[in-house]
Short mmCIF file of C-alpha atoms in Angstrom, two decimals:
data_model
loop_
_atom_site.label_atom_id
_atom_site.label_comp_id
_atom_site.label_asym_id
_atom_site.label_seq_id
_atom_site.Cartn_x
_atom_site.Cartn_y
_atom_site.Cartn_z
CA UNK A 1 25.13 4.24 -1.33
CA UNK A 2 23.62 5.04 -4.77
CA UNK A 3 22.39 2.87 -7.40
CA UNK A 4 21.66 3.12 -10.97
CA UNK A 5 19.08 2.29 -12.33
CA UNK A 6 17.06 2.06 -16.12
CA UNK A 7 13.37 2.80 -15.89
CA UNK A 8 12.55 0.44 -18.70
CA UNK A 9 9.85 -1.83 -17.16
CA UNK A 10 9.27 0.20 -14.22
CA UNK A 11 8.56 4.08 -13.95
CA UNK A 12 11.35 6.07 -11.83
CA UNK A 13 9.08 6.45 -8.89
CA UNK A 14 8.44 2.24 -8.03
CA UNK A 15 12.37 1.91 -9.03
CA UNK A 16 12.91 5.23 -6.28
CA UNK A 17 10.41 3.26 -3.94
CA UNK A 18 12.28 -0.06 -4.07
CA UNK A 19 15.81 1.35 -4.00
CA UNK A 20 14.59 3.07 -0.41
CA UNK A 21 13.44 -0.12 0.77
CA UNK A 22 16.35 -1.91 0.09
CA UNK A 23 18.72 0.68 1.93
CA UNK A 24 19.98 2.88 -0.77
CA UNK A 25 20.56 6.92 0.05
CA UNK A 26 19.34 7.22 -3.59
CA UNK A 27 19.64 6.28 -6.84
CA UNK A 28 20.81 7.54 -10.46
CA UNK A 29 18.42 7.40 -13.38
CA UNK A 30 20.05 5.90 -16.66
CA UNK A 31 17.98 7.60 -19.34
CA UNK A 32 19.09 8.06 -23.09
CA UNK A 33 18.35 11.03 -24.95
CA UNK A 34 15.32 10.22 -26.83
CA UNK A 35 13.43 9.51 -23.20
CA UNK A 36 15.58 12.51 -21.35
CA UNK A 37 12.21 14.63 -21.06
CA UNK A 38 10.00 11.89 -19.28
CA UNK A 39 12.44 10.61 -17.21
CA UNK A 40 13.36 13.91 -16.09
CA UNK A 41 9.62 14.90 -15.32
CA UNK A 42 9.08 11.71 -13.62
CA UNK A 43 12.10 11.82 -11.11
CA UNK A 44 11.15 15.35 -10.07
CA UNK A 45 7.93 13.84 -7.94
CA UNK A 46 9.95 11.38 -6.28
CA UNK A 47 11.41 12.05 -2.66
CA UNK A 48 14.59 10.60 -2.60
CA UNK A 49 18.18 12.20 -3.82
CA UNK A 50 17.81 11.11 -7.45
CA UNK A 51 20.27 12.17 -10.30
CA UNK A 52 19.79 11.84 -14.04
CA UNK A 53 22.81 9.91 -15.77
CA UNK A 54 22.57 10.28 -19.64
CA UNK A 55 23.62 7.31 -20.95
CA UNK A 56 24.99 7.64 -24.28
CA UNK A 57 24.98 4.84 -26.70
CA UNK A 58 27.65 5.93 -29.74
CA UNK A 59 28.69 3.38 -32.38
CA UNK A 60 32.03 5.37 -33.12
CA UNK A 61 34.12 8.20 -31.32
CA UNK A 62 32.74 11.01 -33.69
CA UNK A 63 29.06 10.68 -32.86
CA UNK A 64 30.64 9.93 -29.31
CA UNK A 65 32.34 13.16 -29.15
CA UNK A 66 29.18 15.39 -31.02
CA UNK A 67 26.66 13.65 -28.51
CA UNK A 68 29.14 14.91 -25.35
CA UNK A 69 29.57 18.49 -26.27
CA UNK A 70 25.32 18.49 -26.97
CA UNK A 71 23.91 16.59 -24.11
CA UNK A 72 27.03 17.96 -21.31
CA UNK A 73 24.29 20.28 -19.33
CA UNK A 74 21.08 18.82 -19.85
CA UNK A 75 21.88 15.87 -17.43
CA UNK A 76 23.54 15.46 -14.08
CA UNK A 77 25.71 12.50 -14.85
CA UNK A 78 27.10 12.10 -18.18
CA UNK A 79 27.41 7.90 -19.14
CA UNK A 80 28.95 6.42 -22.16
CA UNK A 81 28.36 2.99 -22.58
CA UNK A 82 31.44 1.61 -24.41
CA UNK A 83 32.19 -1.49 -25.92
CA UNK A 84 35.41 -1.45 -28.31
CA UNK A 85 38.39 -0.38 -27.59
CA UNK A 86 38.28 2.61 -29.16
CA UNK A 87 35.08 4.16 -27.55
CA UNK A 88 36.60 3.14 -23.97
CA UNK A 89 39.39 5.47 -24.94
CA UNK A 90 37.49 8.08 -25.69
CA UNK A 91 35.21 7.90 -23.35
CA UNK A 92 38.01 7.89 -20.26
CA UNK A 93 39.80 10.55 -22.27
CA UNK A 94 37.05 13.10 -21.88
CA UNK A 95 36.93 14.75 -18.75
CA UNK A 96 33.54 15.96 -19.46
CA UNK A 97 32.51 12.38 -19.38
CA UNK A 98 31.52 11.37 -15.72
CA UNK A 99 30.91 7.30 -15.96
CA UNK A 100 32.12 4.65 -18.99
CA UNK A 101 29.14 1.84 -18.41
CA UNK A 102 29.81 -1.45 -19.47
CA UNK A 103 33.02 -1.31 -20.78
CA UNK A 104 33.60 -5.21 -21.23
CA UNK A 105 30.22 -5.67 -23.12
CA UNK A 106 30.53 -6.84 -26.76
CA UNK A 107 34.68 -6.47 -27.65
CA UNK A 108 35.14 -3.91 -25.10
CA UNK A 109 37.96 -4.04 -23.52
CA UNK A 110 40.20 -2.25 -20.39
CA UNK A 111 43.55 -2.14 -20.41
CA UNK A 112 46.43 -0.07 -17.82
CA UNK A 113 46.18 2.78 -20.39
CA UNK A 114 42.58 3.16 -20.29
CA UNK A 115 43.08 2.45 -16.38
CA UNK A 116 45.57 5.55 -15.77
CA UNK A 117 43.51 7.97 -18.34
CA UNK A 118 40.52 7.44 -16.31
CA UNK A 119 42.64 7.93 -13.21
CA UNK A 120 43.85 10.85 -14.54
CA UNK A 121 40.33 12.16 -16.05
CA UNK A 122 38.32 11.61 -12.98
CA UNK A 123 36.47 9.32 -15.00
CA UNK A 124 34.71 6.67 -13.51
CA UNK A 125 34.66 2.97 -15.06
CA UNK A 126 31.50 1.02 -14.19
CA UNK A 127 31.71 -2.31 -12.63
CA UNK A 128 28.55 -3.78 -14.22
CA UNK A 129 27.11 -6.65 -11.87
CA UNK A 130 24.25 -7.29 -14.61
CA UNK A 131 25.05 -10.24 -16.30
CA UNK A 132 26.96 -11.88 -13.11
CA UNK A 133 23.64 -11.79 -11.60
CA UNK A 134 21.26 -12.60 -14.69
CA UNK A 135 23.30 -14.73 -17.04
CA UNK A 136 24.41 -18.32 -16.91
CA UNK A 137 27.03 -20.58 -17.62
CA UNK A 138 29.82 -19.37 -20.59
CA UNK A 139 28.81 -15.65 -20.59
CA UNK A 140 28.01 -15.66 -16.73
CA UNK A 141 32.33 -17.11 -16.50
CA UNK A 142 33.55 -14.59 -18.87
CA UNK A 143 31.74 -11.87 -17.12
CA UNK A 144 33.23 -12.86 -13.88
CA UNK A 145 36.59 -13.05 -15.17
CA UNK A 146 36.42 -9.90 -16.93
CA UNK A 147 35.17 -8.02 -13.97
CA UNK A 148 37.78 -9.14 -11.81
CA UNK A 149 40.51 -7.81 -14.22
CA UNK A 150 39.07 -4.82 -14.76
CA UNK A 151 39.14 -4.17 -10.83
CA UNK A 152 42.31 -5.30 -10.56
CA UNK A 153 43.16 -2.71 -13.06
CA UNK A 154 41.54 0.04 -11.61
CA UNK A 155 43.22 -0.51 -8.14
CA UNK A 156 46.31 -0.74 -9.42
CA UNK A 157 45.44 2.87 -11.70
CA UNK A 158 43.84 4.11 -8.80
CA UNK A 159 41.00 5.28 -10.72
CA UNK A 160 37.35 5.39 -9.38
CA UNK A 161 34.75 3.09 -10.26
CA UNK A 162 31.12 2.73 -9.49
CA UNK A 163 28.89 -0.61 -9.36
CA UNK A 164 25.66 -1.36 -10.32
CA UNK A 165 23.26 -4.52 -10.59
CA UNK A 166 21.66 -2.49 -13.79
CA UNK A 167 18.15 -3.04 -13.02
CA UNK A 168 15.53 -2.52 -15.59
CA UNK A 169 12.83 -2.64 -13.30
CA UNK A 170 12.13 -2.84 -9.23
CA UNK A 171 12.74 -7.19 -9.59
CA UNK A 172 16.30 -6.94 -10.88
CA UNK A 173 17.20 -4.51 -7.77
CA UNK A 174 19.01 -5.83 -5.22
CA UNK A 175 19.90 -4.36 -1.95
CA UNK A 176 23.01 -3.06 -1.43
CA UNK A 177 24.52 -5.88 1.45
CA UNK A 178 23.80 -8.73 -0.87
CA UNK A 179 25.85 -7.41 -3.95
CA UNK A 180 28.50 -7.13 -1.38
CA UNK A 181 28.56 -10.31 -0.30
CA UNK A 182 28.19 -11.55 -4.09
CA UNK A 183 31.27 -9.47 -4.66
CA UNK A 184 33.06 -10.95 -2.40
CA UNK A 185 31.44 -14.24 -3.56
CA UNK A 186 33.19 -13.42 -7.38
CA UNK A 187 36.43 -12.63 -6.27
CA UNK A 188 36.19 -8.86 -6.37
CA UNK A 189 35.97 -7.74 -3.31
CA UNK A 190 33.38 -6.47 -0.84
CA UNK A 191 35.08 -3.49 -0.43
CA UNK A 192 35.15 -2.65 -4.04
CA UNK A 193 31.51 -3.09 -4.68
CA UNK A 194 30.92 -0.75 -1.16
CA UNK A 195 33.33 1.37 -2.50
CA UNK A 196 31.73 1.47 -5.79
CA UNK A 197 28.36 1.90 -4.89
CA UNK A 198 29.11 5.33 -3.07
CA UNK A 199 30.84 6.31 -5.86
CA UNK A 200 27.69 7.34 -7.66
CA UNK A 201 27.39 9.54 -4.54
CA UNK A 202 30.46 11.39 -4.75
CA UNK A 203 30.04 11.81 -8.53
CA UNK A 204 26.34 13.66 -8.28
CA UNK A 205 28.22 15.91 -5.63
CA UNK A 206 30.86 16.40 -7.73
CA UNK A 207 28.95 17.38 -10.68
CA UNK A 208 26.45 19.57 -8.85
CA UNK A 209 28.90 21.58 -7.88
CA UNK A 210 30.52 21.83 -11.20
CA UNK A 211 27.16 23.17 -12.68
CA UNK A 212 26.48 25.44 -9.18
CA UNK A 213 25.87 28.59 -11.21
CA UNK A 214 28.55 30.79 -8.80
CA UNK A 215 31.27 28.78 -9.39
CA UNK A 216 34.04 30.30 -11.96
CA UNK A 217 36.58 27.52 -11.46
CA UNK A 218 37.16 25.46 -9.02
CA UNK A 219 38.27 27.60 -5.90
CA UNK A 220 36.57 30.51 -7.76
CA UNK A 221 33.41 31.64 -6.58
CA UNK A 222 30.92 34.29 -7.50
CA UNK A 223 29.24 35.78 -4.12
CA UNK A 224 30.45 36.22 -0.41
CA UNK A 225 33.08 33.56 0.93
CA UNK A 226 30.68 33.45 4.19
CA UNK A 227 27.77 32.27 1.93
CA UNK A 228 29.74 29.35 1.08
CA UNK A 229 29.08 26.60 3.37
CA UNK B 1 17.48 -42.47 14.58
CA UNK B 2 18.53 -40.75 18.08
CA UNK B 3 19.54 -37.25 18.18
CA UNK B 4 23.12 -36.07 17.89
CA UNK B 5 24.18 -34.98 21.20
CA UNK B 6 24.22 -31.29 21.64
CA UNK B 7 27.56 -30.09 20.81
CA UNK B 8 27.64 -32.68 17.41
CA UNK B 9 24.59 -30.95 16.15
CA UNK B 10 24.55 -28.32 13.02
CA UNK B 11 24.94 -25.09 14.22
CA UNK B 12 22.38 -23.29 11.58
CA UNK B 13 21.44 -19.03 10.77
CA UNK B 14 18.66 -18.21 9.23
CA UNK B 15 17.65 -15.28 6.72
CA UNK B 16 14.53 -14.19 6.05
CA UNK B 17 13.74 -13.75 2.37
CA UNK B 18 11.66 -11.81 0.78
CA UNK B 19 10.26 -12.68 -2.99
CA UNK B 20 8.78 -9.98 -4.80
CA UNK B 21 6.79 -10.84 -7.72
CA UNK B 22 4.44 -9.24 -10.71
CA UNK B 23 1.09 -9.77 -9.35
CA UNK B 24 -0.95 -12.76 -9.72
CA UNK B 25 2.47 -14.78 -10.47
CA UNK B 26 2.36 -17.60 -7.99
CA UNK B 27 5.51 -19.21 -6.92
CA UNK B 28 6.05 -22.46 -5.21
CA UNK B 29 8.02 -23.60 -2.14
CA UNK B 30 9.60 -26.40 -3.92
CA UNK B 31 10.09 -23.94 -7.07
CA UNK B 32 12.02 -21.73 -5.28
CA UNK B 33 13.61 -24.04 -3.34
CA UNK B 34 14.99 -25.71 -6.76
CA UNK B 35 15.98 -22.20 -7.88
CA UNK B 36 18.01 -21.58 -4.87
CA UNK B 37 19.69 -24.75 -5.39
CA UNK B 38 20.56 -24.29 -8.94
CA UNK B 39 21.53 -20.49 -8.35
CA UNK B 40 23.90 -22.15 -5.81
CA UNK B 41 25.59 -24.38 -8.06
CA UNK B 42 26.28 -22.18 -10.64
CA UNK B 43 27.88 -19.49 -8.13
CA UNK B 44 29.56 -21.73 -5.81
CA UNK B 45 29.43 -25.49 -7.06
CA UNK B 46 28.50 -28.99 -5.27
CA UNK B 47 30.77 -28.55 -2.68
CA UNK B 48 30.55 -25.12 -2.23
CA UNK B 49 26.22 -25.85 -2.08
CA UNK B 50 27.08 -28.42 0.38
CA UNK B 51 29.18 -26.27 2.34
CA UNK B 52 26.30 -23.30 2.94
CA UNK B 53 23.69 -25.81 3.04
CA UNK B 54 20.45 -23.58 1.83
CA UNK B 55 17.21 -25.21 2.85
CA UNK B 56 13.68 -23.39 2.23
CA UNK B 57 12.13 -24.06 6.35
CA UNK B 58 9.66 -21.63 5.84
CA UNK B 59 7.68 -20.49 3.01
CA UNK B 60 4.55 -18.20 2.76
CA UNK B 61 2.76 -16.67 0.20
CA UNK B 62 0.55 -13.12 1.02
CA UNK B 63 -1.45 -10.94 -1.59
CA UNK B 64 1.10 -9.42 -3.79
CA UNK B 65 4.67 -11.39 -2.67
CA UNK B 66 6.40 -14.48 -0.92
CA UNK B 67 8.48 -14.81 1.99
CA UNK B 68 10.60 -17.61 3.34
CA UNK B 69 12.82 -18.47 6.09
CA UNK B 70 15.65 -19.72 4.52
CA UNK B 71 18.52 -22.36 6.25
CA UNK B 72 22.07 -21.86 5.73
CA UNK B 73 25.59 -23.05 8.22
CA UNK B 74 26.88 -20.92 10.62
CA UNK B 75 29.50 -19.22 9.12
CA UNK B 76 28.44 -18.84 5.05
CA UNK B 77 25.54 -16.39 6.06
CA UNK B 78 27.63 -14.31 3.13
CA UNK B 79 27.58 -16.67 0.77
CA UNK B 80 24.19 -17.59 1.19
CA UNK B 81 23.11 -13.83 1.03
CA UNK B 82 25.56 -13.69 -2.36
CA UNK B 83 23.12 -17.14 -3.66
CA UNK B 84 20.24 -15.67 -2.57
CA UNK B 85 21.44 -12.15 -4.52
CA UNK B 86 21.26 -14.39 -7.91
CA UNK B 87 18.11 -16.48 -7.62
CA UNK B 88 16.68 -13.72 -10.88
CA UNK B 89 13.57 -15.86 -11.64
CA UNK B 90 11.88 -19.41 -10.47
CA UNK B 91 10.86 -21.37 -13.04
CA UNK B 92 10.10 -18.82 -15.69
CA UNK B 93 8.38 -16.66 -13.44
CA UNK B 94 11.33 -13.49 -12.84
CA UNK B 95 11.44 -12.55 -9.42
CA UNK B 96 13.17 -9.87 -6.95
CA UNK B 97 14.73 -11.05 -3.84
CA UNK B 98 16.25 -9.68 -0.51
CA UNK B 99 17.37 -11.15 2.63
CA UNK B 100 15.84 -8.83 4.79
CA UNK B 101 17.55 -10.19 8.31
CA UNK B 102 19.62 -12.96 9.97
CA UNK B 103 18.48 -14.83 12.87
CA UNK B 104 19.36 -17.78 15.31
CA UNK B 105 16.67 -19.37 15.72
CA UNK B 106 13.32 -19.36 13.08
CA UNK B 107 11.20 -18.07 15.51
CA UNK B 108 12.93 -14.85 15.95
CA UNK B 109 13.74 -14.81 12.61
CA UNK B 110 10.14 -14.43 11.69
CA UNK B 111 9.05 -12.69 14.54
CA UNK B 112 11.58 -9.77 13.68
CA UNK B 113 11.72 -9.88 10.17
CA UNK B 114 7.92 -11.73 8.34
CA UNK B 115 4.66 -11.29 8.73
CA UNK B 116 4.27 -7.78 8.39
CA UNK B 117 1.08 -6.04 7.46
CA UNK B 118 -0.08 -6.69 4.04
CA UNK B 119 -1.76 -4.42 2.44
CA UNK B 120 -4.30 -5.76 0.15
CA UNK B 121 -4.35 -5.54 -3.64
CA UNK B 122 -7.18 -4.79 -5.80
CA UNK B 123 -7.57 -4.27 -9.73
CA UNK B 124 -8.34 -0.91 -11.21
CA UNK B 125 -8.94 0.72 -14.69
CA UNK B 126 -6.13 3.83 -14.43
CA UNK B 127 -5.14 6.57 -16.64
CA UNK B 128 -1.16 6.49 -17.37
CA UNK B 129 -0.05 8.61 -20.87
CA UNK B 130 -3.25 9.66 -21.41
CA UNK B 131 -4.49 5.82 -21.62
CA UNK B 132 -6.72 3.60 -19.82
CA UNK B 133 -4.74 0.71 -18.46
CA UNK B 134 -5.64 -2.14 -16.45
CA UNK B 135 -4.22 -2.26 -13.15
CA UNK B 136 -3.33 -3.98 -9.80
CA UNK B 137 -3.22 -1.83 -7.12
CA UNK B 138 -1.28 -2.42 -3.99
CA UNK B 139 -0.78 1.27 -2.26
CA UNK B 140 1.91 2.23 -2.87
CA UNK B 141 2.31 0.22 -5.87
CA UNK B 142 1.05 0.45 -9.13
CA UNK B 143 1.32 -2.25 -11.54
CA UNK B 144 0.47 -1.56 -14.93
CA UNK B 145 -0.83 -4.47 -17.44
CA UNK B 146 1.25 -4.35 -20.85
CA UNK B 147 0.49 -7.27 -22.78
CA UNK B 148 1.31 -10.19 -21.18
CA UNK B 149 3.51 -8.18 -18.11
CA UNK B 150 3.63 -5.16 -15.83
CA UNK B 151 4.61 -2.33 -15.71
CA UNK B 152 6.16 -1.14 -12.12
CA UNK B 153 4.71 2.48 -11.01
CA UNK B 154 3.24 3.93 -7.54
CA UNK B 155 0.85 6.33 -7.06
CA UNK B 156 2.97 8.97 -7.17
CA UNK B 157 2.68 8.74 -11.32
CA UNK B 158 -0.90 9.46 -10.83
CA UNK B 159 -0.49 12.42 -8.39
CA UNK B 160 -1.50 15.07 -11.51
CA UNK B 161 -4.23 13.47 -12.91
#
């Protein structure tokens, strides 16, 4: 199980330290472009399996679209954090596009199209557990409701999803049984936050061995079939 | 009042919690206790609060953290753990939380899961970014001073200087 988290407040290596206490195999590191560099350097020191998510932030589809086609290779996980309509569209549309964060934030919104596209994209749709467990009241009941639709969405689309409690530093972490029992606390499901949380896994795999340098297409390979393990 | 006989009696679990905080933040029992209680009516309600129970039994504070035993009904150790998982700050002070194991009984509660070795924490002048920062100092951990909070590193970020 994987988790995802934004070295804001604390550097990657206490967030990489925490997230091993707590019973992660390893986390993700959300970084947008203008701190790419540092948070690169940093998670290179740090023991555990750690990937580097890019997490785009576009206000439209055009810069969405430029930002893609730039920032594809320099990152292991590509993120687009939605929130309209519109960029959720995109951002499930794109199959270079690994993860759509936070796609009910602001007016975002999910609906069975989005749903099958991202099904159909191998785009993932985040399940975002940060304001169920840090807001209150209105916005704490809206979150909840939203997140159960969009799962029930997704299950229905059969598209993949990953969770994440969002952290901004090693205090907003929290270990990987207890936002399973929350989820099934919310009405989502243990299972889906389980499943969710090894999503993250399967993605890094998945895009590591898109960027393997000896690999043409998939079933292609440049070298010796008996290399390949 | 005389006991209940034995098989009237509340059948109870209890997890042992561990509160992580930015150093020199000092948390109360009956803080946290209040903060579990409110986290547990806005997840789960009165009756649902009623229904898991959540009483602070145990609470101790080390250099550099908390820990407490907390009491929940058999049966809800879920939803307690799911409480527990939204408990994001006591008081003003923000926390981080994790039920680190379920027991029977509170003595084997903390005998398998508290009191570990502590290590202790001293204050340092550090170099991070090419700066000299203030900071507390708890191997592994390195919290920085930034203004009026910290900064979460480990001595890993210092490895090159």
């Amino acid at each position: 199980m994987y988790e995802a988290v934004r070295p804001r407040d604390a550097t990657v290596s206490r967030l990489a330290l925490t997230v091993g206490e707590y019973g992660y195999d390893g986390l993700i590191v959300r970084a947008t472009p203008e701190d790419l560099e540092t948070v690169t350097a940093q998670a290179a020191a740090v023991p555990q399996p750690v990937g580097i998510g890019l997490e785009l932030n576009p206000t439209d589809r055009q810069e969405a679209s430029g930002a893609v086609g730039h920032y594809r290779s320099a990152c292991d996980l590509l993120l687009v954090r939605g929130g309209t309509p519109d960029l959720n569209r995109f951002a499930v549309e794109d199959p270079r596009v690994d993860v759509l964060t936070a796609p009910m934030a602001k007016q975002g919104d999910v609906n069975h199209v989005i749903a099958a596209a991202a099904a159909d994209n191998g785009v993932a749709i985040e399940l975002n557990l940060a304001p169920v467990l840090r807001a209150s009241g209105g916005r704490r009941v809206q979150a909840i409701r939203s997140r159960r639709k969009l799962i029930e969405l997704l299950e229905d689309a059969d598209a993949p999803w990953v969770t994440s409690a969002d952290a901004a530093d090693h205090l907003q972490m929290r270990a990987p049984r207890d936002l399973i029992a929350l989820g099934e606390v919310i009405g989502v499901g243990a299972d889906a936050i389980e499943t969710g949380l090894t999503t993250w896994g399967r993605l890094l795999e998945r895009s590591q061995r898109r960027q393997d340098p000896t690999v043409i297409e998939p079933g292609v390979y440049h070298g010796r079939p008996e290399d390949r393990t | 009042m005389k006991h209940l006989p034995k098989h009237l009696q509340p059948r109870w679990r209890y997890l042992a919690v561990e509160i992580e905080t930015h150093p020199k933040e000092d948390i109360s029992r009956d803080a946290f206790q209040t903060a579990l209680w409110q986290a547990a009516r806005a997840l789960v309600g009165d009756a649902g609060s009623a229904t898991i129970g959540l009483t602070v039994v145990r609470f101790r504070q080390y250099d550099g953290g908390n820990e407490a035993v907390v009491r929940c009904y058999r049966g809800t150790v879920d939803r307690a753990r799911a409480v527990i998982a939204c408990v994001d700050r006591v008081g003003s002070t923000p926390i981080g939380v994790r039920v680190r194991g379920t027991s029977g009984t509170i003595r084997a509660c903390e005998e398998k899961y508290l009191g570990r070795a502590h290590v202790k924490t001293e204050e340092r002048t550090v170099v991070f970014d090419g700066e000299e920062r203030t900071a507390v100092v708890r191997p592994p951990r390195v919290d920085l001073r930034e203004g009026s909070t910290y900064v979460g590193a480990t001595d890993l970020d210092f490895q090159h200087e």
